[in-house]
C-alpha positions as MATLAB code, in Angstrom:
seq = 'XXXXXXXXXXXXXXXXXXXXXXXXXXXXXXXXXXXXXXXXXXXXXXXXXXXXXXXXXXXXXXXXXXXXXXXXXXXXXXXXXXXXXXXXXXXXXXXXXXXXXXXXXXXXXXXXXXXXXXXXXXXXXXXXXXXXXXXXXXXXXXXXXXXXXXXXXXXXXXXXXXXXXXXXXXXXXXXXXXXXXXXXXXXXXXXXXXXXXXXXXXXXXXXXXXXXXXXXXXXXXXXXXXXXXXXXXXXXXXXXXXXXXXXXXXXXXXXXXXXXXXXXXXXXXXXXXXXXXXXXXXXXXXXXXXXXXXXXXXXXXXXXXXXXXXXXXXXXXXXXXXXXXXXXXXXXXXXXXXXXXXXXXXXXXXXXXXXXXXXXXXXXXXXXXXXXXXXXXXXXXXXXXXXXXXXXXXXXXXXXXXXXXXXXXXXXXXXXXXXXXXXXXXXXXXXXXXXXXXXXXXXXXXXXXXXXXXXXXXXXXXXXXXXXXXXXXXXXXX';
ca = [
     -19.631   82.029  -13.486;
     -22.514   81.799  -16.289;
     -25.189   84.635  -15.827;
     -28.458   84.566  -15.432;
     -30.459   86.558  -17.599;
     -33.731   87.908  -16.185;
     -36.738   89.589  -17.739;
     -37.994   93.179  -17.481;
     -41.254   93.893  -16.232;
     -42.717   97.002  -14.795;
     -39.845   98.476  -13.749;
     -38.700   95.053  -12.201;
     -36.500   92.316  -12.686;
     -38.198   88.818  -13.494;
     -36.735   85.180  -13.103;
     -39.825   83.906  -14.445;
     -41.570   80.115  -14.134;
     -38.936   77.666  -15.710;
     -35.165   77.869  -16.845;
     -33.289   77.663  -19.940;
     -29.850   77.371  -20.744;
     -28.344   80.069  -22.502;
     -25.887   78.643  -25.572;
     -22.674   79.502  -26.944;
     -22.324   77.917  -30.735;
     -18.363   78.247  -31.014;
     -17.983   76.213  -27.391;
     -20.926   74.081  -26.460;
     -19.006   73.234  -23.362;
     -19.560   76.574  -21.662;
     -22.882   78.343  -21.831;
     -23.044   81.951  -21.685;
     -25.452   81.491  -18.933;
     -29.389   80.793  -18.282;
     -32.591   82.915  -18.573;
     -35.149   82.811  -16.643;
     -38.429   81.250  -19.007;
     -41.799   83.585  -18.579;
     -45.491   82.171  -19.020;
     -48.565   83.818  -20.709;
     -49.697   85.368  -17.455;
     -46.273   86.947  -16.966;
     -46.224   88.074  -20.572;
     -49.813   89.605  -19.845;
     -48.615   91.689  -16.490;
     -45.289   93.148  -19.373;
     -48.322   94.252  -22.005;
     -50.882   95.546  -18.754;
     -47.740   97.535  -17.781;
     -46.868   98.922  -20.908;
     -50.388  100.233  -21.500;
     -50.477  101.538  -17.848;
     -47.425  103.819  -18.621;
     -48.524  104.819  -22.180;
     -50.512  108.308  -21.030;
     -47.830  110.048  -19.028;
     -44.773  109.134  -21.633;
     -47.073  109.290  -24.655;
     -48.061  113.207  -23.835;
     -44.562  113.595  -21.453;
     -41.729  116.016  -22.608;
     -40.544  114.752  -26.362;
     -36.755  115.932  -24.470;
     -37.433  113.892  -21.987;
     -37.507  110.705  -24.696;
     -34.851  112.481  -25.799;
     -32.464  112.567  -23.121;
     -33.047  109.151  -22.235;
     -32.456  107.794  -25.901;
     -29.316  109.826  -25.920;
     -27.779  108.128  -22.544;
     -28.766  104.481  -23.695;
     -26.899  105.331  -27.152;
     -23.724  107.108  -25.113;
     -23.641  103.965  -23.010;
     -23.819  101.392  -25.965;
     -21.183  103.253  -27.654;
     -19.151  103.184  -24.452;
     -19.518   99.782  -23.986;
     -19.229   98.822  -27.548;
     -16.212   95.843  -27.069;
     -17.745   94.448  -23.852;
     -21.432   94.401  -25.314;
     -19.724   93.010  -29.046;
     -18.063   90.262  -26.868;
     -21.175   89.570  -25.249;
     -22.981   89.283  -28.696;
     -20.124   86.972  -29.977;
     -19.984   84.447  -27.519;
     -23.950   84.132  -27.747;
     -24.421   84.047  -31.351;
     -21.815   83.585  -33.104;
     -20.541   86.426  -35.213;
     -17.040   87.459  -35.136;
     -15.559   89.947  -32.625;
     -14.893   92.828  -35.316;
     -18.549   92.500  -36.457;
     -19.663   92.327  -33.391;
     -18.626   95.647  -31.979;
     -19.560   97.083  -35.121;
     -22.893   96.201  -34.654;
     -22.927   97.329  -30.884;
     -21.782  100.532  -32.393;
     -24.490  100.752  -34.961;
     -26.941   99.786  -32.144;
     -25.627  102.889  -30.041;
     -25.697  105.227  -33.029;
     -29.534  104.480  -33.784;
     -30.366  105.375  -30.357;
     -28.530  108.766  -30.920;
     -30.247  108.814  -34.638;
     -33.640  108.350  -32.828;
     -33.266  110.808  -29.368;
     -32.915  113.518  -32.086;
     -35.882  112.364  -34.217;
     -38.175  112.310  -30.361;
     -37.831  116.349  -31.198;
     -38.398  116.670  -34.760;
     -41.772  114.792  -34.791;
     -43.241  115.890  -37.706;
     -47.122  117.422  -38.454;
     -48.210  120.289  -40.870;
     -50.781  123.323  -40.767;
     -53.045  123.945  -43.891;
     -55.228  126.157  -44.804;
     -59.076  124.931  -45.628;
     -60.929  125.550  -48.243;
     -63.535  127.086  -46.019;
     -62.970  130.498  -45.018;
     -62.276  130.692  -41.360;
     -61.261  127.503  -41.006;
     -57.669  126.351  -39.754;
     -56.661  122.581  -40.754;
     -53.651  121.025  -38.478;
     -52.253  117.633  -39.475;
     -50.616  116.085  -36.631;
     -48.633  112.749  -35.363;
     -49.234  110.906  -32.321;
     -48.034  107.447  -31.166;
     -49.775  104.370  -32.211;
     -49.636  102.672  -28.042;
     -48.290   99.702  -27.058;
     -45.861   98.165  -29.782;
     -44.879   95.189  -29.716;
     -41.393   93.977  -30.565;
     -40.249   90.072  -32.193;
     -36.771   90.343  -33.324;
     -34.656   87.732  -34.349;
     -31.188   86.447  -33.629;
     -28.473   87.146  -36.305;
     -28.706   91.187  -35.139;
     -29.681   90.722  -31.936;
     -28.706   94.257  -30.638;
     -29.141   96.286  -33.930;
     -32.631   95.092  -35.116;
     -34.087   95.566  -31.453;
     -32.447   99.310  -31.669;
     -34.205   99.930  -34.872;
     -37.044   98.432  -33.589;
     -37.190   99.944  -29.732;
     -35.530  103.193  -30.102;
     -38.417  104.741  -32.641;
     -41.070  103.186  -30.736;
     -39.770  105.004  -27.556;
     -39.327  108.313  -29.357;
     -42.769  108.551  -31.022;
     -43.767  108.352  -27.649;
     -45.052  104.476  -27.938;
     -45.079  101.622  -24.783;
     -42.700   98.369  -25.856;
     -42.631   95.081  -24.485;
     -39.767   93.229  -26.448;
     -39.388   89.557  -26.987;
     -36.217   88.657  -28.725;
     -35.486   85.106  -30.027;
     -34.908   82.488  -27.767;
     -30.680   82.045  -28.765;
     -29.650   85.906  -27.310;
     -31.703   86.161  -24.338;
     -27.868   87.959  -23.446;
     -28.433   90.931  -25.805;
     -31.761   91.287  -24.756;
     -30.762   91.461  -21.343;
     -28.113   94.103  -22.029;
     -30.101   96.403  -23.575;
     -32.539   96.339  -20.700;
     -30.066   96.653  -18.468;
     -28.995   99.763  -20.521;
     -32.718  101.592  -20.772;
     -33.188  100.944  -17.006;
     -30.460  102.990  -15.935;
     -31.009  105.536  -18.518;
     -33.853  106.026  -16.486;
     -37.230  104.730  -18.369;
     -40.372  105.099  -16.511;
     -41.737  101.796  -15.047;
     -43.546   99.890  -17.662;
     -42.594  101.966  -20.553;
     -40.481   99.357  -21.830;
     -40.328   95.788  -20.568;
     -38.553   92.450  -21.954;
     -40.299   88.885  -21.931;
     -37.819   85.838  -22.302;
     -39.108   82.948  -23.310;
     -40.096   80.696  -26.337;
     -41.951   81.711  -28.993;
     -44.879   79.646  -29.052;
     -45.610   80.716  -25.494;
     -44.445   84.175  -24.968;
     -44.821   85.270  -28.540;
     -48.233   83.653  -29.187;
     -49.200   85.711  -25.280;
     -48.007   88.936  -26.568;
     -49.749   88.829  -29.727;
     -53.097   87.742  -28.698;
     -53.020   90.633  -25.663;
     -55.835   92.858  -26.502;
     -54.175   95.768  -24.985;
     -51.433   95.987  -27.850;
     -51.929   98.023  -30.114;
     -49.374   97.499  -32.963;
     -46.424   94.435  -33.767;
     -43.147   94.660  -35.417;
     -41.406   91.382  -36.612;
     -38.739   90.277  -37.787;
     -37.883   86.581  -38.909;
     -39.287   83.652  -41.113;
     -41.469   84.197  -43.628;
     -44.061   80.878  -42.275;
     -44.313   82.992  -38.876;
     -44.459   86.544  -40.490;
     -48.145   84.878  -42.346;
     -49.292   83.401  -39.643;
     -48.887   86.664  -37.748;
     -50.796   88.532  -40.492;
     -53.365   86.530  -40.273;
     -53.791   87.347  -36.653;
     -52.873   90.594  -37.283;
     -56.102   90.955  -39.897;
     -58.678   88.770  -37.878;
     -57.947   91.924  -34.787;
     -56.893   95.080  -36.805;
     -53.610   94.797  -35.437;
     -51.180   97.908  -36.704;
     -48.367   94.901  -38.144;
     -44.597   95.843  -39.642;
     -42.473   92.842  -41.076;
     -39.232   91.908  -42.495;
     -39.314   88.187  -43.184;
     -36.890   86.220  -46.162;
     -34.462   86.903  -48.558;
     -33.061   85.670  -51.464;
     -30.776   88.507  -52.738;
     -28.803   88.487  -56.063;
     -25.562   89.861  -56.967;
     -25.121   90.436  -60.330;
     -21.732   89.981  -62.049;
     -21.579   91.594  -65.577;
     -18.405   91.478  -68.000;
     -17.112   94.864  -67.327;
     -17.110   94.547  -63.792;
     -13.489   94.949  -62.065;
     -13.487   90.741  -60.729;
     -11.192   91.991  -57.573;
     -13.907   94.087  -56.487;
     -16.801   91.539  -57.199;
     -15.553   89.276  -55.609;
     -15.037   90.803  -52.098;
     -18.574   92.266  -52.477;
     -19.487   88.390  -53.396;
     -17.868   86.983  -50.389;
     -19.081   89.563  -47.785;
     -22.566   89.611  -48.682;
     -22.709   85.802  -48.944;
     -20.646   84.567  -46.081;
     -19.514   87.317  -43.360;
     -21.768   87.055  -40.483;
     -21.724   83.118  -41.691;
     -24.182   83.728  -44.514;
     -27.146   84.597  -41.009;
     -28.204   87.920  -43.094;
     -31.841   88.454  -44.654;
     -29.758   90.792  -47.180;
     -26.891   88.204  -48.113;
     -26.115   87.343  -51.676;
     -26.890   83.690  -51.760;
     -27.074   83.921  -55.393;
     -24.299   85.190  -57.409;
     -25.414   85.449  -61.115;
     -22.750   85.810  -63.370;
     -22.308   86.757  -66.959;
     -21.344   83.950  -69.289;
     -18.215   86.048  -70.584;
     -16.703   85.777  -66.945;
     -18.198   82.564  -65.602;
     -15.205   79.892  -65.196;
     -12.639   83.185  -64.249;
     -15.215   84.175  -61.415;
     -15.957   80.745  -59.862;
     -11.968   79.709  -59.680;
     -11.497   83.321  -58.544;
     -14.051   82.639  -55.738;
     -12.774   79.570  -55.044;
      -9.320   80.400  -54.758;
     -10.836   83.769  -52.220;
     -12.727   81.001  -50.018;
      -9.814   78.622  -49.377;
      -8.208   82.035  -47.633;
     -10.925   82.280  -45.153;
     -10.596   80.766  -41.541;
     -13.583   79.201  -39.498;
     -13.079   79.081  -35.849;
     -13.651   81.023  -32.493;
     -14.772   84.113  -32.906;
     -13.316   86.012  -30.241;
     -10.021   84.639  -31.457;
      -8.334   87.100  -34.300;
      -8.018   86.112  -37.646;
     -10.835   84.592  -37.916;
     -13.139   85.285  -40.724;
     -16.110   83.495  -39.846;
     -17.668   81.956  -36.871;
     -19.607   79.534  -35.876;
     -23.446   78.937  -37.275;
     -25.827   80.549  -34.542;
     -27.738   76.806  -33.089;
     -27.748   73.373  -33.658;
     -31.239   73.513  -35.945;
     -29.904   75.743  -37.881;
     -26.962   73.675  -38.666;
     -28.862   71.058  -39.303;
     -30.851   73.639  -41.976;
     -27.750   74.256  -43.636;
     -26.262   71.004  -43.778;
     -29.605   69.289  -45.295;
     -29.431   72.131  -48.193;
     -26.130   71.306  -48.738;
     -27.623   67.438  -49.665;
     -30.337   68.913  -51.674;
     -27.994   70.328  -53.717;
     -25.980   67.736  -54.161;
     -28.638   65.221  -54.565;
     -30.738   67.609  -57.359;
     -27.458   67.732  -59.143;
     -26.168   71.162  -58.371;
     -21.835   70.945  -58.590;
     -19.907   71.447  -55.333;
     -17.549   74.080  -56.002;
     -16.436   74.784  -52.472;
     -16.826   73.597  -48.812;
     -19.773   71.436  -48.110;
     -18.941   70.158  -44.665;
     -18.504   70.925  -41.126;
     -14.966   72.374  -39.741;
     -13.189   70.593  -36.709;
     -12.253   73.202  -34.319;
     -10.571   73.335  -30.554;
     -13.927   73.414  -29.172;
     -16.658   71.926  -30.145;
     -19.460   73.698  -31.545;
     -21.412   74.503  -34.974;
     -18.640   75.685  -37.072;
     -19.336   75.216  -40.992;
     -17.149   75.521  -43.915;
     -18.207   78.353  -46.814;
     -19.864   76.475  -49.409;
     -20.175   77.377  -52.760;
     -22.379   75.427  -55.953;
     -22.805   76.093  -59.366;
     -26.397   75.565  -59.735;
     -29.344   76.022  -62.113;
     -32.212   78.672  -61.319;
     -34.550   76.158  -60.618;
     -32.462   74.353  -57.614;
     -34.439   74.605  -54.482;
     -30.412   75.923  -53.322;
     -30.981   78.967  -55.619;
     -34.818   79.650  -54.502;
     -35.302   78.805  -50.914;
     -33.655   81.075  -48.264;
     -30.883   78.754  -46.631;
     -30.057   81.304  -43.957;
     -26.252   79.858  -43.569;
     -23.001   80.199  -45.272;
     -24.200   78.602  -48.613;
     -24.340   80.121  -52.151;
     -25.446   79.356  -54.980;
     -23.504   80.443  -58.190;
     -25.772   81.127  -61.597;
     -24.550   81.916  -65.351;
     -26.531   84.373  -67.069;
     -25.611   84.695  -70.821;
     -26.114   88.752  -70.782;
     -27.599   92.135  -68.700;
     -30.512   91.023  -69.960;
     -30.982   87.569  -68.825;
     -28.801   87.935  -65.612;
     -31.966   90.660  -64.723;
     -34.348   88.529  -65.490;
     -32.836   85.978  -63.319;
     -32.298   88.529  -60.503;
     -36.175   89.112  -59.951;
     -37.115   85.700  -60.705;
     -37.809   85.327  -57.048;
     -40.562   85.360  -54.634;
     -38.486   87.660  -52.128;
     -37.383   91.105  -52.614;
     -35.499   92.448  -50.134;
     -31.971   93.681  -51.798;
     -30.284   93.144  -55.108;
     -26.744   94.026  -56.313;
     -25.081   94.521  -59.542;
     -21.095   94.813  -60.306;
     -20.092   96.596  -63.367;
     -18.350   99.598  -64.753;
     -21.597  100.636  -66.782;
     -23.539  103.671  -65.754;
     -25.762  102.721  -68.151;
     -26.394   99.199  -66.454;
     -26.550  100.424  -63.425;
     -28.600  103.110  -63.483;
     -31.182  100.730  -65.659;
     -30.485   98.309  -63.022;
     -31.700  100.417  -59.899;
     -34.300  101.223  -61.960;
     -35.756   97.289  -62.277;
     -34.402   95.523  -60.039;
     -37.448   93.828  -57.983;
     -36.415   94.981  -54.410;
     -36.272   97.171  -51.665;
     -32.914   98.259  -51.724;
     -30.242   98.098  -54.549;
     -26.548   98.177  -54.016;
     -24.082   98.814  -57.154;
     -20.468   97.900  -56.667;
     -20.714   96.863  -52.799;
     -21.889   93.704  -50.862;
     -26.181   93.284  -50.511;
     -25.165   93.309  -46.627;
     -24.497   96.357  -45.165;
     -26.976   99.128  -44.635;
     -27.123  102.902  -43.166;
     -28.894  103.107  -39.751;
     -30.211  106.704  -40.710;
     -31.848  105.257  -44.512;
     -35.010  103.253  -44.832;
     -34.808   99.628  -45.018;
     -37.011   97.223  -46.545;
     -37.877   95.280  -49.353;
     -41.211   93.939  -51.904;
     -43.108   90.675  -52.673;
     -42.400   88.422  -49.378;
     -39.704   89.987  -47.781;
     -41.352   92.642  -46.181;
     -44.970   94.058  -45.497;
     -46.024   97.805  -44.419;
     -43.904  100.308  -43.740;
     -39.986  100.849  -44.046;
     -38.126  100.481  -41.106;
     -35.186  102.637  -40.032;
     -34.224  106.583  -40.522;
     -37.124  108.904  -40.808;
     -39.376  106.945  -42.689;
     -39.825  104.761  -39.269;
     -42.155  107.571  -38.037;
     -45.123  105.882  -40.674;
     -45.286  102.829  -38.582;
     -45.091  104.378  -34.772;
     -47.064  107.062  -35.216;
     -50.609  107.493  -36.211;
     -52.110  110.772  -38.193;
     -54.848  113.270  -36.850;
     -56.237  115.813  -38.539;
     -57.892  118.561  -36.794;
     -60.385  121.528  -37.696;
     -60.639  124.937  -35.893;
     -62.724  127.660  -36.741;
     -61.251  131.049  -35.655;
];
């Protein structure tokens, strides 16, 4: 029988005021379940809540955040296949991946229980006689949390487990597609034993239960993740109220192929970064920019590597990639795919949708040669579709690399140290990978990138404590 997923308010279990149904892309056939739909007044009751329950956890026991961070990561971790099962059926991603991001999900609630007890502050000494200076962290309040759907259990752990251990309120609304994994982390921090109201989850659709949780005057800071058109319209909200505001919005990462590059290797970091997890990464390498010298011998060896993949089910093994997350974003993918075609970009590889046993949103890899200034090699796509540039040096295949608005993560294959080390040096972006896939990221680093992918602080490892916490500085005179 399909579940019904409820939101968490107060402690409480909510159906809410309407009903939606609850999709799974690989078999539109047979839903994962429903969720219960909230309104703004519900939404209003989550953020009341939250800032009812902010005093006693904000200046409770940091162990006690602790603890309780500790048992949700234990259970994730415990739970890692079931929960990864759960994730695949609702969105899409392939079994393997998904348990390894239930794990990763689990292991940044662990990161984060030990961070509640090492919050950092610092004792100076003025330059008045007498005087003792302390510099000290406290939470920022009630944080609100907007994640999106291709990580939908490891960007709301990134996202809820600091917030909790700075001793912040959350009220978490995930996108609309994995109400599921939303569900089953709240399920997770109930019985870990969270105080009433110190986290709650509002289901529901953006427009509604987003735009309510944003315009509550009672919150006190927002982290985001998703498009860049909804990231600026929540600055601008964010500006017009003072609104503490942390986002990761596009990408539109380059991988850099140079001459001396081992091909073997560049092209498995090629292929993972652009189309595991079906190409739905901010970090993926949707443009592969390629040295003249190895050009034709790097497109037929891509080629040949995509014609090995498999499309299909993914709880089934063997399979490769799964199914694209919704039916609009399908429809995203495919009308890039005509853009190219029709602005005269050359398709290499795939193009079109895969019949499958079930039906559902299942797309082939796709692969153009294209110029710099196709919209295909500019605008993020957000599906398995990349766009494959020739640079005629290190040079020019740099330049190319930061002409982009986006800055989020750039990559570079080659055997030079020289190369690479200039390369990390200039590359335009947040993070920089050299011999390995753009995807694929430590939970215990910072992530985050420049220009329009991200704005304020890093998110992730210790660096997270600049975004949930806010600085005090306090005189005593002996």
């Amino acid at each position: 029988m399909a579940h019904q997923f409820k939101s968490y308010i107060d402690g409480q279990w909510v159906t809410g005021s309407g009903e939606s149904e609850d999709e799974n892309p690989a078999d539109l056939a047979a839903p994962v379940g429903t969720y219960g739909v909230l309104d703004a007044a519900q939404v209003a009751q989550a953020v009341d809540a939250a800032a009812a329950a902010l005093p006693a956890w904000s200046l409770g026991s940091p162990q006690q955040r602790a603890d309780i961070l500790d048992r949700v990561g234990s259970e994730i971790l415990a739970r890692k296949e079931e929960l990864g099962r759960l994730l695949a059926m609702e969105e899409g991603k392939t079994l393997p991946e998904s348990i390894g991001e239930a794990a990763r999900a689990g292991q940044i609630f662990k990161f984060f229980a030990g961070e509640a007890l090492r919050i950092p502050g610092e004792k100076l000494a003025s330059t008045r006689p007498g005087v003792d200076v302390e510099i000290t962290r406290e939470p920022v309040g009630v944080v609100g949390v907007i994640a999106p759907w291709n990580f939908p259990l490891a960007i709301p752990a990134w996202k809820i487990a600091p917030a909790l251990a700075y001793g912040n309120t959350a009220v978490f609304k995930p996108a609309e597609i994995v109400p599921g994994c939303a569900w089953a982390l709240a399920d997770i921090l109930d019985r870990a034993g969270v105080p009433a109201g110190v986290f709650n989850l509002v289901l529901g659709a953006g427009r509604v239960v987003g735009a309510a949780l944003v315009a509550h005057r009672k919150l006190d800071a927002l982290t985001f993740t998703g498009s860049v058109p909804t990231g600026r319209t929540l600055l601008r909200q964010a500006a017009e109220r003072g609104l503490k505001i942390q986002m990761e919005m596009g990408g539109k990462n380059p991988l850099v192929v140079l001459a001396d590059a081992d091909l073997d290797k560049a092209v498995e970091c090629a292929v993972n970064g652009a189309y595991f997890s079906t190409g739905q990464r901010c970090t993926a390498s949707s443009r592969l920019i390629v040295e003249s010298a190895v050009y034709e011998e790097f497109a037929a060896r891509m080629q040949e590597r995509l014609a090995k993949l498999t499309v299909g089910d993914p709880l089934q093994s063997g399979i490769d990639i799964g199914p694209v997350a919704s039916g609009p974003q399908l429809d995203t993918d495919l009308s890039y795919i005509g853009i190219g075609r029709d602005e005269g970009a050359e398709l290499l590889f795939g193009g079109e949708q895969v019949e499958c046993a079930t039906q559902g949103h299942f797309l082939a890899p796709t692969l153009f040669a294209a110029r710099p200034e196709h919209r295909i090699a500019r605008e993020e796509i957000f599906g398995p579709v990349a766009a494959l540039i020739r640079a005629d040096d290190y040079e020019h295949a740099l330049a190319l690399a930061n002409d982009t608005e986006f800055g989020l993560c750039a990559g570079i294959c080659t055997n030079s140290l020289r190369h690479a080390t200039h390369f990390k040096r200039h590359a335009q972006a947040g993070m920089v990978m050299v011999n390995l896939p753009t995807a694929g990221v430590d939970p215990h680093v910072p992530f985050g990138g420049r220009k329009a992918s991200s704005y304020g602080p890093r998110e992730q490892g210790r660096h997270a404590v600049e975004f949930y916490t806010t600085v005090k500085t306090a005189y005593t005179a002996a």
